CSV table of C-alpha atoms and ligand atoms in Angstrom, one decimal:
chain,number,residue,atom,x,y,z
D,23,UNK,CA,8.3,-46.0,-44.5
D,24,UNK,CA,6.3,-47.0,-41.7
D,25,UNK,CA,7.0,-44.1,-39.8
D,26,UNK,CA,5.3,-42.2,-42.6
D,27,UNK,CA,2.5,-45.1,-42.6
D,28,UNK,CA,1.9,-44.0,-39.0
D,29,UNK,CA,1.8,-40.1,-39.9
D,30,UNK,CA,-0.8,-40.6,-42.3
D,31,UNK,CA,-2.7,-42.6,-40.1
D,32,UNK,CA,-2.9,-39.9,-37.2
D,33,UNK,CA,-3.2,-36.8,-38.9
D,34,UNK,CA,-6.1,-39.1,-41.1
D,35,UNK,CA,-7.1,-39.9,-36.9
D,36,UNK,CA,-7.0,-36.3,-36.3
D,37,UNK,CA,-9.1,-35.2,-39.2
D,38,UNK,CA,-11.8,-37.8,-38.3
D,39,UNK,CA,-12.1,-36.5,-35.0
D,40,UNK,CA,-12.3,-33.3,-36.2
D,41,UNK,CA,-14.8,-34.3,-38.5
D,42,UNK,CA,-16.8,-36.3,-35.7
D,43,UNK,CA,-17.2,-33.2,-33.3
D,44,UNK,CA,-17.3,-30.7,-36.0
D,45,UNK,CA,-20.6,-30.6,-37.1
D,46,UNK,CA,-21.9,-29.1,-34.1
D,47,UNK,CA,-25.5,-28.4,-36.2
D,48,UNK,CA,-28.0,-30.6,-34.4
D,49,UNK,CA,-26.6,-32.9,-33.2
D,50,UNK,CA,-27.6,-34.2,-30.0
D,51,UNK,CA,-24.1,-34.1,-28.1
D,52,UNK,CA,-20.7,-33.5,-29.0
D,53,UNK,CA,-18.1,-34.6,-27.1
D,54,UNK,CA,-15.5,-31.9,-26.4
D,55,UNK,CA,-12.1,-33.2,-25.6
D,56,UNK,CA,-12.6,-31.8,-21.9
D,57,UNK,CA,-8.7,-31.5,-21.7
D,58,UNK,CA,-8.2,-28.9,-24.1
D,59,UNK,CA,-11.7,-27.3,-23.5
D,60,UNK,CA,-9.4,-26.8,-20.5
D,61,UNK,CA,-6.6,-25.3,-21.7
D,62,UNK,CA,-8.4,-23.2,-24.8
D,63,UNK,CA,-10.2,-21.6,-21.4
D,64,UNK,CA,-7.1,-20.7,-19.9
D,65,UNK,CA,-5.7,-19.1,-22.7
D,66,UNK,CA,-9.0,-17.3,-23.3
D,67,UNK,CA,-9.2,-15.9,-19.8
D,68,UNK,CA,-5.4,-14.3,-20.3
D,69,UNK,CA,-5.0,-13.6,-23.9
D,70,UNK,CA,-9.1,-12.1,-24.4
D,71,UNK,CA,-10.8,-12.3,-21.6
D,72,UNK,CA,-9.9,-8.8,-20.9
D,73,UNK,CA,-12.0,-7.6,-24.1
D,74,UNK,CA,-14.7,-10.5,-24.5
D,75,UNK,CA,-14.9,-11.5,-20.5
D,76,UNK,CA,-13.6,-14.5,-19.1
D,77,UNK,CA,-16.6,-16.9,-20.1
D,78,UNK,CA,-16.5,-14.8,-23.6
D,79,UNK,CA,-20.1,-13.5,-23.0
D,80,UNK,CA,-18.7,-10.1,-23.6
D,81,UNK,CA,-17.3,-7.5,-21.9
D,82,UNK,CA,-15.5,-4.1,-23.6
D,83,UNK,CA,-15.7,-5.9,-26.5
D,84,UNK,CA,-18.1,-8.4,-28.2
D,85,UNK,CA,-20.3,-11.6,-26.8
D,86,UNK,CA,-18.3,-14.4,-28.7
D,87,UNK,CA,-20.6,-17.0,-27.8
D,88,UNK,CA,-23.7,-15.7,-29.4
D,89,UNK,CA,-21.6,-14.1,-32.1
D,90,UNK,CA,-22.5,-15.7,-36.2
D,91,UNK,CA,-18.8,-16.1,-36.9
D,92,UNK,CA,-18.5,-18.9,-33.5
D,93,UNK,CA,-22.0,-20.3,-34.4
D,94,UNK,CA,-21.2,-21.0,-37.8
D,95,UNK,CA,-17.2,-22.2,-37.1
D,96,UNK,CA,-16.4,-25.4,-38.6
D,97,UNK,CA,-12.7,-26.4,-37.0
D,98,UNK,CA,-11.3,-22.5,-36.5
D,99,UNK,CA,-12.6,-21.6,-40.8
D,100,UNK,CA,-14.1,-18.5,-39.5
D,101,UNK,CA,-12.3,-18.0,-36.1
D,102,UNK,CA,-8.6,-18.9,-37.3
D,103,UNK,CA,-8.4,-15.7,-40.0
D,104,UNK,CA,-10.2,-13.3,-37.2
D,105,UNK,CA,-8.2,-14.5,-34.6
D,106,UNK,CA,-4.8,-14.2,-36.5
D,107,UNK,CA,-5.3,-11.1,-38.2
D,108,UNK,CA,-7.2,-9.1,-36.1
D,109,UNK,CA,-9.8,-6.0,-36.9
D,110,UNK,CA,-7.0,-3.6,-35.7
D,111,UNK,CA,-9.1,-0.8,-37.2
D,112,UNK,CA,-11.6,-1.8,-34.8
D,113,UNK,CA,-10.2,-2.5,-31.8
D,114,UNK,CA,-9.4,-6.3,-32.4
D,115,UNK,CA,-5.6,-7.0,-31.7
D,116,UNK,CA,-4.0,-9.8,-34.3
D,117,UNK,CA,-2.9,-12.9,-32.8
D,118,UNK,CA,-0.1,-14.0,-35.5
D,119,UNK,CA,2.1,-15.1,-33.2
D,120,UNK,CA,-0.4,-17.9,-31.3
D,121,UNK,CA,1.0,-21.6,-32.0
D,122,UNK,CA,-1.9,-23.3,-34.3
D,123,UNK,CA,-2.5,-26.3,-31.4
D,124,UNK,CA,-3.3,-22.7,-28.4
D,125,UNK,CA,-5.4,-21.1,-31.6
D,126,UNK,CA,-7.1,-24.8,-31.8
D,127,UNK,CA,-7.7,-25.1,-28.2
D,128,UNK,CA,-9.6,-21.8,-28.0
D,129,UNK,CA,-11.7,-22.4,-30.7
D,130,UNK,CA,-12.7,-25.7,-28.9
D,131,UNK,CA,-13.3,-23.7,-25.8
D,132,UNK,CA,-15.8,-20.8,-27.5
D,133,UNK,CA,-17.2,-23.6,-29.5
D,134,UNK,CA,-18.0,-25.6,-26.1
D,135,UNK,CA,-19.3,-22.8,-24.6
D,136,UNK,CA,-21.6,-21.7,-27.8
D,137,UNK,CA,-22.6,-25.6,-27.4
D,138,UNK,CA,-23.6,-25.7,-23.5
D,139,UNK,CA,-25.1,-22.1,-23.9
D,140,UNK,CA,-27.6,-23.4,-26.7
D,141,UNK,CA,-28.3,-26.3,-24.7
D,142,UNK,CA,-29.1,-25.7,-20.9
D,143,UNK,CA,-29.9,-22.7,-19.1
D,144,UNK,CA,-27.7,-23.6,-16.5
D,145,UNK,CA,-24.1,-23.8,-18.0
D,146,UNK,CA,-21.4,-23.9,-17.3
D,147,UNK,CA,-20.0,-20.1,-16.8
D,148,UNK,CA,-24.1,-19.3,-16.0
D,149,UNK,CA,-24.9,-18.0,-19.4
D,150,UNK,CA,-27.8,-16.0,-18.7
D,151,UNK,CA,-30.5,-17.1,-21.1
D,152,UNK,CA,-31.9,-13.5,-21.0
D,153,UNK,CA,-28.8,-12.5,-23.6
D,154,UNK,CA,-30.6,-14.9,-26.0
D,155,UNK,CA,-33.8,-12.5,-25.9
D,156,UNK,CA,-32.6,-9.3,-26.8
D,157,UNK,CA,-34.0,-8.6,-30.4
D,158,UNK,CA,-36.9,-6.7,-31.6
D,159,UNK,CA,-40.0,-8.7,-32.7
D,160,UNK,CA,-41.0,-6.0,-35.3
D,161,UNK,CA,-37.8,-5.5,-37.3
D,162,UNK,CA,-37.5,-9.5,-37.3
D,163,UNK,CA,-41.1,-9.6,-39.0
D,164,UNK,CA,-39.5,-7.2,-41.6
D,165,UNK,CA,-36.4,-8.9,-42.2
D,166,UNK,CA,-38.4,-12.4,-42.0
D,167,UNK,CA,-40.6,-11.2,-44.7
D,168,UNK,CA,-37.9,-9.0,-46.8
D,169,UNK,CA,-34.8,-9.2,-46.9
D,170,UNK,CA,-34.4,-12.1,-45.0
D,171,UNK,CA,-35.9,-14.9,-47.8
D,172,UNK,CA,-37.5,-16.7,-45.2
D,173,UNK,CA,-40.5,-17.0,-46.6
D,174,UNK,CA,-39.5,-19.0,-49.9
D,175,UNK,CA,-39.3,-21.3,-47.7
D,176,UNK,CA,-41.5,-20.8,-44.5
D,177,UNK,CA,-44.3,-19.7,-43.4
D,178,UNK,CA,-45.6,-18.4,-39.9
D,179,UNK,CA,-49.1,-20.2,-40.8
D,180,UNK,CA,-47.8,-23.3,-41.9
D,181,UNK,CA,-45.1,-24.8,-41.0
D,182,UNK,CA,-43.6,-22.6,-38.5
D,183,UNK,CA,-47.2,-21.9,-37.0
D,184,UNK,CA,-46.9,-22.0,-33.3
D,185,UNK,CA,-43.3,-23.1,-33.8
D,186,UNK,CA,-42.5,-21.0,-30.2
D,187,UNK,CA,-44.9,-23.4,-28.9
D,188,UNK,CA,-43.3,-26.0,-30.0
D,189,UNK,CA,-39.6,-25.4,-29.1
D,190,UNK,CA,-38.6,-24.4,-25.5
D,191,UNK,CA,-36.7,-20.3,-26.4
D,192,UNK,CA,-33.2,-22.0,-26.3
D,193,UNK,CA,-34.0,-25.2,-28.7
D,194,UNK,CA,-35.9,-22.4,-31.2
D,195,UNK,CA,-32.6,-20.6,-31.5
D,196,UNK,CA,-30.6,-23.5,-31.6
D,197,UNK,CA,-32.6,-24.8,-34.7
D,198,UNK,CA,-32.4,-21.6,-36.2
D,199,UNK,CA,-28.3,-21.3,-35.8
D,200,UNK,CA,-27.4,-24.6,-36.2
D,201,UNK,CA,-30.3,-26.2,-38.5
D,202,UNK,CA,-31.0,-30.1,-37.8
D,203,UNK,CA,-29.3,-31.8,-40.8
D,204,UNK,CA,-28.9,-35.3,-38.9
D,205,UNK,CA,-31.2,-37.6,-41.2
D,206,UNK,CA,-32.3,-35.1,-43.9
D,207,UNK,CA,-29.5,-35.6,-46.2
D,208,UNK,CA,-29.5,-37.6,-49.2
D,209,UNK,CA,-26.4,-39.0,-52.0
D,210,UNK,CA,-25.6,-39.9,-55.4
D,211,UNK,CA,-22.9,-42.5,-55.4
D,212,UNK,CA,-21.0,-42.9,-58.9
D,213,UNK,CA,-19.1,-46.0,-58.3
D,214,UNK,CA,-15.7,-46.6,-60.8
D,215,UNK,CA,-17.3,-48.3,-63.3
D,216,UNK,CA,-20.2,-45.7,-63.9
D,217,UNK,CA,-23.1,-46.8,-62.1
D,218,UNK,CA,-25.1,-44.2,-59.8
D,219,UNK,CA,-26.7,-44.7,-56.6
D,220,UNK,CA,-29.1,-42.4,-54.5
D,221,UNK,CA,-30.1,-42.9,-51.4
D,222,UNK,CA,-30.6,-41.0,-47.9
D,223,UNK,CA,-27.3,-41.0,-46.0
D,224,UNK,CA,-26.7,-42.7,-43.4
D,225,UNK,CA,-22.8,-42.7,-42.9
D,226,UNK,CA,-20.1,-40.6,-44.7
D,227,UNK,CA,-16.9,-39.8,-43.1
D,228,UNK,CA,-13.8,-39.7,-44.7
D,229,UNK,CA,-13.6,-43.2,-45.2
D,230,UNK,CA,-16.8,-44.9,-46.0
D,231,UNK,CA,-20.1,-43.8,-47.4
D,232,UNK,CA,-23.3,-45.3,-46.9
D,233,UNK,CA,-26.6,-44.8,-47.7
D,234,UNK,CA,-30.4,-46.5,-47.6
D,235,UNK,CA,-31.9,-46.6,-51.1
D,236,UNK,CA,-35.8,-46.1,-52.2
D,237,UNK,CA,-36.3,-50.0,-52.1
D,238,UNK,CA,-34.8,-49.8,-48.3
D,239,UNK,CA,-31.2,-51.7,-49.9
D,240,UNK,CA,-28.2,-51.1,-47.6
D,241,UNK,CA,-25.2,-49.7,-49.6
D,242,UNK,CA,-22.0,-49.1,-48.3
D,243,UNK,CA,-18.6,-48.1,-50.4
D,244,UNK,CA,-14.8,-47.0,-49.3
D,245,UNK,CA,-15.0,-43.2,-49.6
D,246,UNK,CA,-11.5,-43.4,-51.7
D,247,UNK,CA,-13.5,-45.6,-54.5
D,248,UNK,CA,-16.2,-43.8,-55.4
D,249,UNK,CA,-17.8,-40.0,-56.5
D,250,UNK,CA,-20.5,-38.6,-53.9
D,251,UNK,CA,-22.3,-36.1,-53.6
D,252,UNK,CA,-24.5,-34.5,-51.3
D,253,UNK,CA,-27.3,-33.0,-51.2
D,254,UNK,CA,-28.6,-31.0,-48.5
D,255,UNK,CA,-31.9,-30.0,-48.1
D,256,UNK,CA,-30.5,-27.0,-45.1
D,257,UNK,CA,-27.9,-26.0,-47.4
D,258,UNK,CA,-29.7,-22.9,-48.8
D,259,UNK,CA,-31.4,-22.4,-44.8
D,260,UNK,CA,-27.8,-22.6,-43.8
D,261,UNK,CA,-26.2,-20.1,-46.4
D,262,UNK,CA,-28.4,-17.9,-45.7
D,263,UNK,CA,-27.2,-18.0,-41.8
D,264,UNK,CA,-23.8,-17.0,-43.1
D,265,UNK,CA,-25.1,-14.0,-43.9
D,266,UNK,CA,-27.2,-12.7,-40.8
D,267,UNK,CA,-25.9,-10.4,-38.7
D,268,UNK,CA,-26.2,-10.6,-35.2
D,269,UNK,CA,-29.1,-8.3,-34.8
D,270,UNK,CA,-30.4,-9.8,-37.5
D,271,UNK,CA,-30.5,-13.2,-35.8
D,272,UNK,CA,-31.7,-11.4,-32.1
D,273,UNK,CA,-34.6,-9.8,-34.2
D,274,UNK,CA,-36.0,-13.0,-36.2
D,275,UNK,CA,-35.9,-15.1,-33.3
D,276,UNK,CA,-38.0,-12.4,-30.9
D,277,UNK,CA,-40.3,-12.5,-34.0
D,278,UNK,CA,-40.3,-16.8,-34.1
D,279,UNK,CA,-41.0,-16.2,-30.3
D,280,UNK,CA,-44.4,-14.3,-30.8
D,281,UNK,CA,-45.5,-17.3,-33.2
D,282,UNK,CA,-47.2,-19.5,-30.2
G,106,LIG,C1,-8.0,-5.4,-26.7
G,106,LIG,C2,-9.3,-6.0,-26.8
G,106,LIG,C3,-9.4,-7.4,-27.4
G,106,LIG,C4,-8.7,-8.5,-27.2
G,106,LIG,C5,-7.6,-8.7,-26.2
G,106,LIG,C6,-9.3,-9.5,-28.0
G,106,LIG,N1,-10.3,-9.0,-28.7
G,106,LIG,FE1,-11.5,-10.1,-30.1
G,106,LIG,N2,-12.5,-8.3,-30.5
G,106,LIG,C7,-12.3,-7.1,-29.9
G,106,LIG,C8,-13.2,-6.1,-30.5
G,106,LIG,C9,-13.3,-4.7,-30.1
G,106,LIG,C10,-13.9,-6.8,-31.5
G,106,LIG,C11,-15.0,-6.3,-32.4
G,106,LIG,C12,-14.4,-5.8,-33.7
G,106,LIG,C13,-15.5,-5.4,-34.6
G,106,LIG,O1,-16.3,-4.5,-34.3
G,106,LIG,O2,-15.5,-5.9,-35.7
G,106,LIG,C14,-13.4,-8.2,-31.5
G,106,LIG,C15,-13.9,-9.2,-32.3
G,106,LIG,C16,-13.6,-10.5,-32.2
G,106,LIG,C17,-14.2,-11.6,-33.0
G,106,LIG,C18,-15.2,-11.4,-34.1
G,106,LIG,C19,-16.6,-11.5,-33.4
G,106,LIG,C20,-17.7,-11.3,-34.4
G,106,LIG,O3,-18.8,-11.9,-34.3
G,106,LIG,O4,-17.5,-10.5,-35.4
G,106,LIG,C21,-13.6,-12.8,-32.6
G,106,LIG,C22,-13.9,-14.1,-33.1
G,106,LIG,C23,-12.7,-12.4,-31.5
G,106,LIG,N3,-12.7,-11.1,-31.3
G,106,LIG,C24,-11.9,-13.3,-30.9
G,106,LIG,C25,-10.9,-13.0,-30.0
G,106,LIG,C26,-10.0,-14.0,-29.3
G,106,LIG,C27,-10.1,-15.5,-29.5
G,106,LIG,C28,-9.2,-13.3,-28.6
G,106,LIG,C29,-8.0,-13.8,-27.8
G,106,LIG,C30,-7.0,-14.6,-28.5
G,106,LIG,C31,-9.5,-11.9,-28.7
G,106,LIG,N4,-10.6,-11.8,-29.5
G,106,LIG,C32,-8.9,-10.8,-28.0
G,106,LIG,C33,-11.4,-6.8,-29.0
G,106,LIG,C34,-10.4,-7.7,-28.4
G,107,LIG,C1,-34.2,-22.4,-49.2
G,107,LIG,C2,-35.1,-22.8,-48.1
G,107,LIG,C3,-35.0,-22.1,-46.8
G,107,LIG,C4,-34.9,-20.8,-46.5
G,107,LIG,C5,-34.8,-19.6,-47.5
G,107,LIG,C6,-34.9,-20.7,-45.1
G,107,LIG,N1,-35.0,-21.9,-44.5
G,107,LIG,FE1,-35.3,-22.3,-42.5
G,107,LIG,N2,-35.3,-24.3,-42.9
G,107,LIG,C7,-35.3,-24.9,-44.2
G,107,LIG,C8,-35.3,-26.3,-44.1
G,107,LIG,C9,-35.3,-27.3,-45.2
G,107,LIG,C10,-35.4,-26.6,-42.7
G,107,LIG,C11,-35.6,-27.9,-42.0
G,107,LIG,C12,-37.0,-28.2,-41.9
G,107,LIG,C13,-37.3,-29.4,-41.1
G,107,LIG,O1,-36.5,-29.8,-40.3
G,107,LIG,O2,-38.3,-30.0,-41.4
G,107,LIG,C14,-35.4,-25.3,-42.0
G,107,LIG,C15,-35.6,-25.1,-40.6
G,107,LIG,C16,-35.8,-23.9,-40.0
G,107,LIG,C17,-36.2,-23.8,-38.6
G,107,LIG,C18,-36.4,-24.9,-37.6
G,107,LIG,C19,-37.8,-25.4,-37.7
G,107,LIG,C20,-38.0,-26.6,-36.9
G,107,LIG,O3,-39.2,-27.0,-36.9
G,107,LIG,O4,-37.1,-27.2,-36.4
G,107,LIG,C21,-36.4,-22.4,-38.4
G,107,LIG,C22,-36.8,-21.8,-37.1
G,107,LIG,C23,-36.1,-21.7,-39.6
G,107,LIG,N3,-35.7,-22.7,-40.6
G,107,LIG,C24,-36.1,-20.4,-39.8
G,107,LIG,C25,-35.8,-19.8,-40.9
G,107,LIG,C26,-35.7,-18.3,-41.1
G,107,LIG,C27,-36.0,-17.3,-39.9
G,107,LIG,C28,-35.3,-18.0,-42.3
G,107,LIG,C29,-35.0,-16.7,-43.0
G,107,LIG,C30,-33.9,-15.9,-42.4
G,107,LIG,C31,-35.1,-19.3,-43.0
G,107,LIG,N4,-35.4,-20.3,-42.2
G,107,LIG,C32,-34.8,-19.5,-44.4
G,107,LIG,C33,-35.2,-24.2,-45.4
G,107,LIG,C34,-35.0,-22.8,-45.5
């Protein structure tokens, strides 16, 4: 019984720290657990580094740091199934046989790597900031105003006017990959008996939800005892990064360059 109690607890311990580092979008740092940024990059350099290059900026195959599927990874979602199974029709071997805690500590490492690559120029692994500027300013225009949707929501003359101006090349792509959602979210909180809160977030984790209502009131509830949910004003910015391709990303961001 208590050695269950103690289960529960760490794999609960696990999932929080999952859920700590996880959300890599915007937030200011994220502490990698250096140890097995360590050993996912030792495992990268023999099992892929042959294909993607030892800092897995690309090589024979694919640049997995600047690639859509690492940059919008939550805990292995998107990596895990490619990394498994493979694109063996396209030159991507399956992995089946990799233990879950080797497949975990690679995904740590590309996600590290994504991270320090978005945030200085001079990373670890020298990412060279020039692979961030490889699109084409035109086609982004086209795709910004198209297909893209952008412009439900944007606009190069309001609020994204001079936006390159704004944002130093590697924040600009950074905002646009991982959109800031720190802050902006807000709640409903159905407690048991019925009655509903809203507020702006200010702590959920898998234990406790809080949030700030209109009148500036503090409220805080066990996650377990109450209904939440979330509402996101990025959701809909975000969905529609699932769907970019990497050219399309290269191409919209040398368009948000030329907006100074
Ligand atoms: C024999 C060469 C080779 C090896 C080894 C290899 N890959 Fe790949 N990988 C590829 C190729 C080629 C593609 C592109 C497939 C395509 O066009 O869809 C790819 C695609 C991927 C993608 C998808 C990228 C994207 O944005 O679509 C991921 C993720 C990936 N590989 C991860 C890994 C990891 C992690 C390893 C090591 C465990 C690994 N690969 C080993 C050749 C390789
Ligand atoms: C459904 C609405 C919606 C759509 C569609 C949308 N976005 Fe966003 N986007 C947002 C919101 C909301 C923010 C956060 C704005 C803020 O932080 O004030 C945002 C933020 C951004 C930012 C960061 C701006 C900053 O000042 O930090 C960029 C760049 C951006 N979007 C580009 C795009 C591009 C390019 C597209 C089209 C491919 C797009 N967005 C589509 C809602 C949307």
């Amino acid at each position: 019984m208590e050695a269950m109690r103690v289960k529960t607890f760490l794999s609960l311990l696990v999932g929080f720290a999952g859920f700590t580092c996880q959300p890599l979008f915007g937030q200011d740092k994220v502490d990698f657990d250096r140890a097995a940024v360590e050993r996912g990059r030792t495992d990268f350099k023999s099992s892929c580094g042959f294909c993607h290059g030892e800092d897995a900026t690309g090589n024979r195959a694919p640049d997995l740091i600047r690639s859509a599927i690492t940059n919008h990874d939550v805990n292995g979602n998107l990596l895990d199934p490619v990394i498994r199974s493979g694109r063996p029709d396209r030159g991507m071997p399956a992995f089946s046989n990799l233990r879950d805690k080797d497949l975990a500590d690679i995904v740590t490492f590309l996600h590290s790597q994504a991270y320090a690559a978005l945030h200085s120029a001079h990373v670890p692994g020298d990412y060279p900031v020039a692979k961030l500027l490889t699109g084409n300013a035109d086609r982004g225009k086209t795709y910004f105003d198209g297909a893209g949707g952008c412009t439900q929501c944007h606009s190069v003359t309001g609020d994204l006017a001079g936006i390159a101006k704004k944002l130093k090349p590697i924040d600009l792509q950074q905002r646009l990959v991982y959109p800031e959602t720190r802050g902006k979210q807000t709640a409903t909180v159905t407690t048991a008996d019925g009655q509903s809160f809203q507020g702006k977030v200010k702590d959920l984790d898998e234990f406790n939800v809080a949030i700030v209502d209109a009148s500036g009131w503090y409220h805080s509830w066990p996650r377990s005892e109450v209904k939440v949910e979330v509402h996101d004003p990025l959701a809909a910015h975000r969905e529609l990064t699932e769907k970019y391709t990497d050219r399309d990303i290269h191409d919209l961001f040398a368009y948000l360059e030329t907006l100074k």
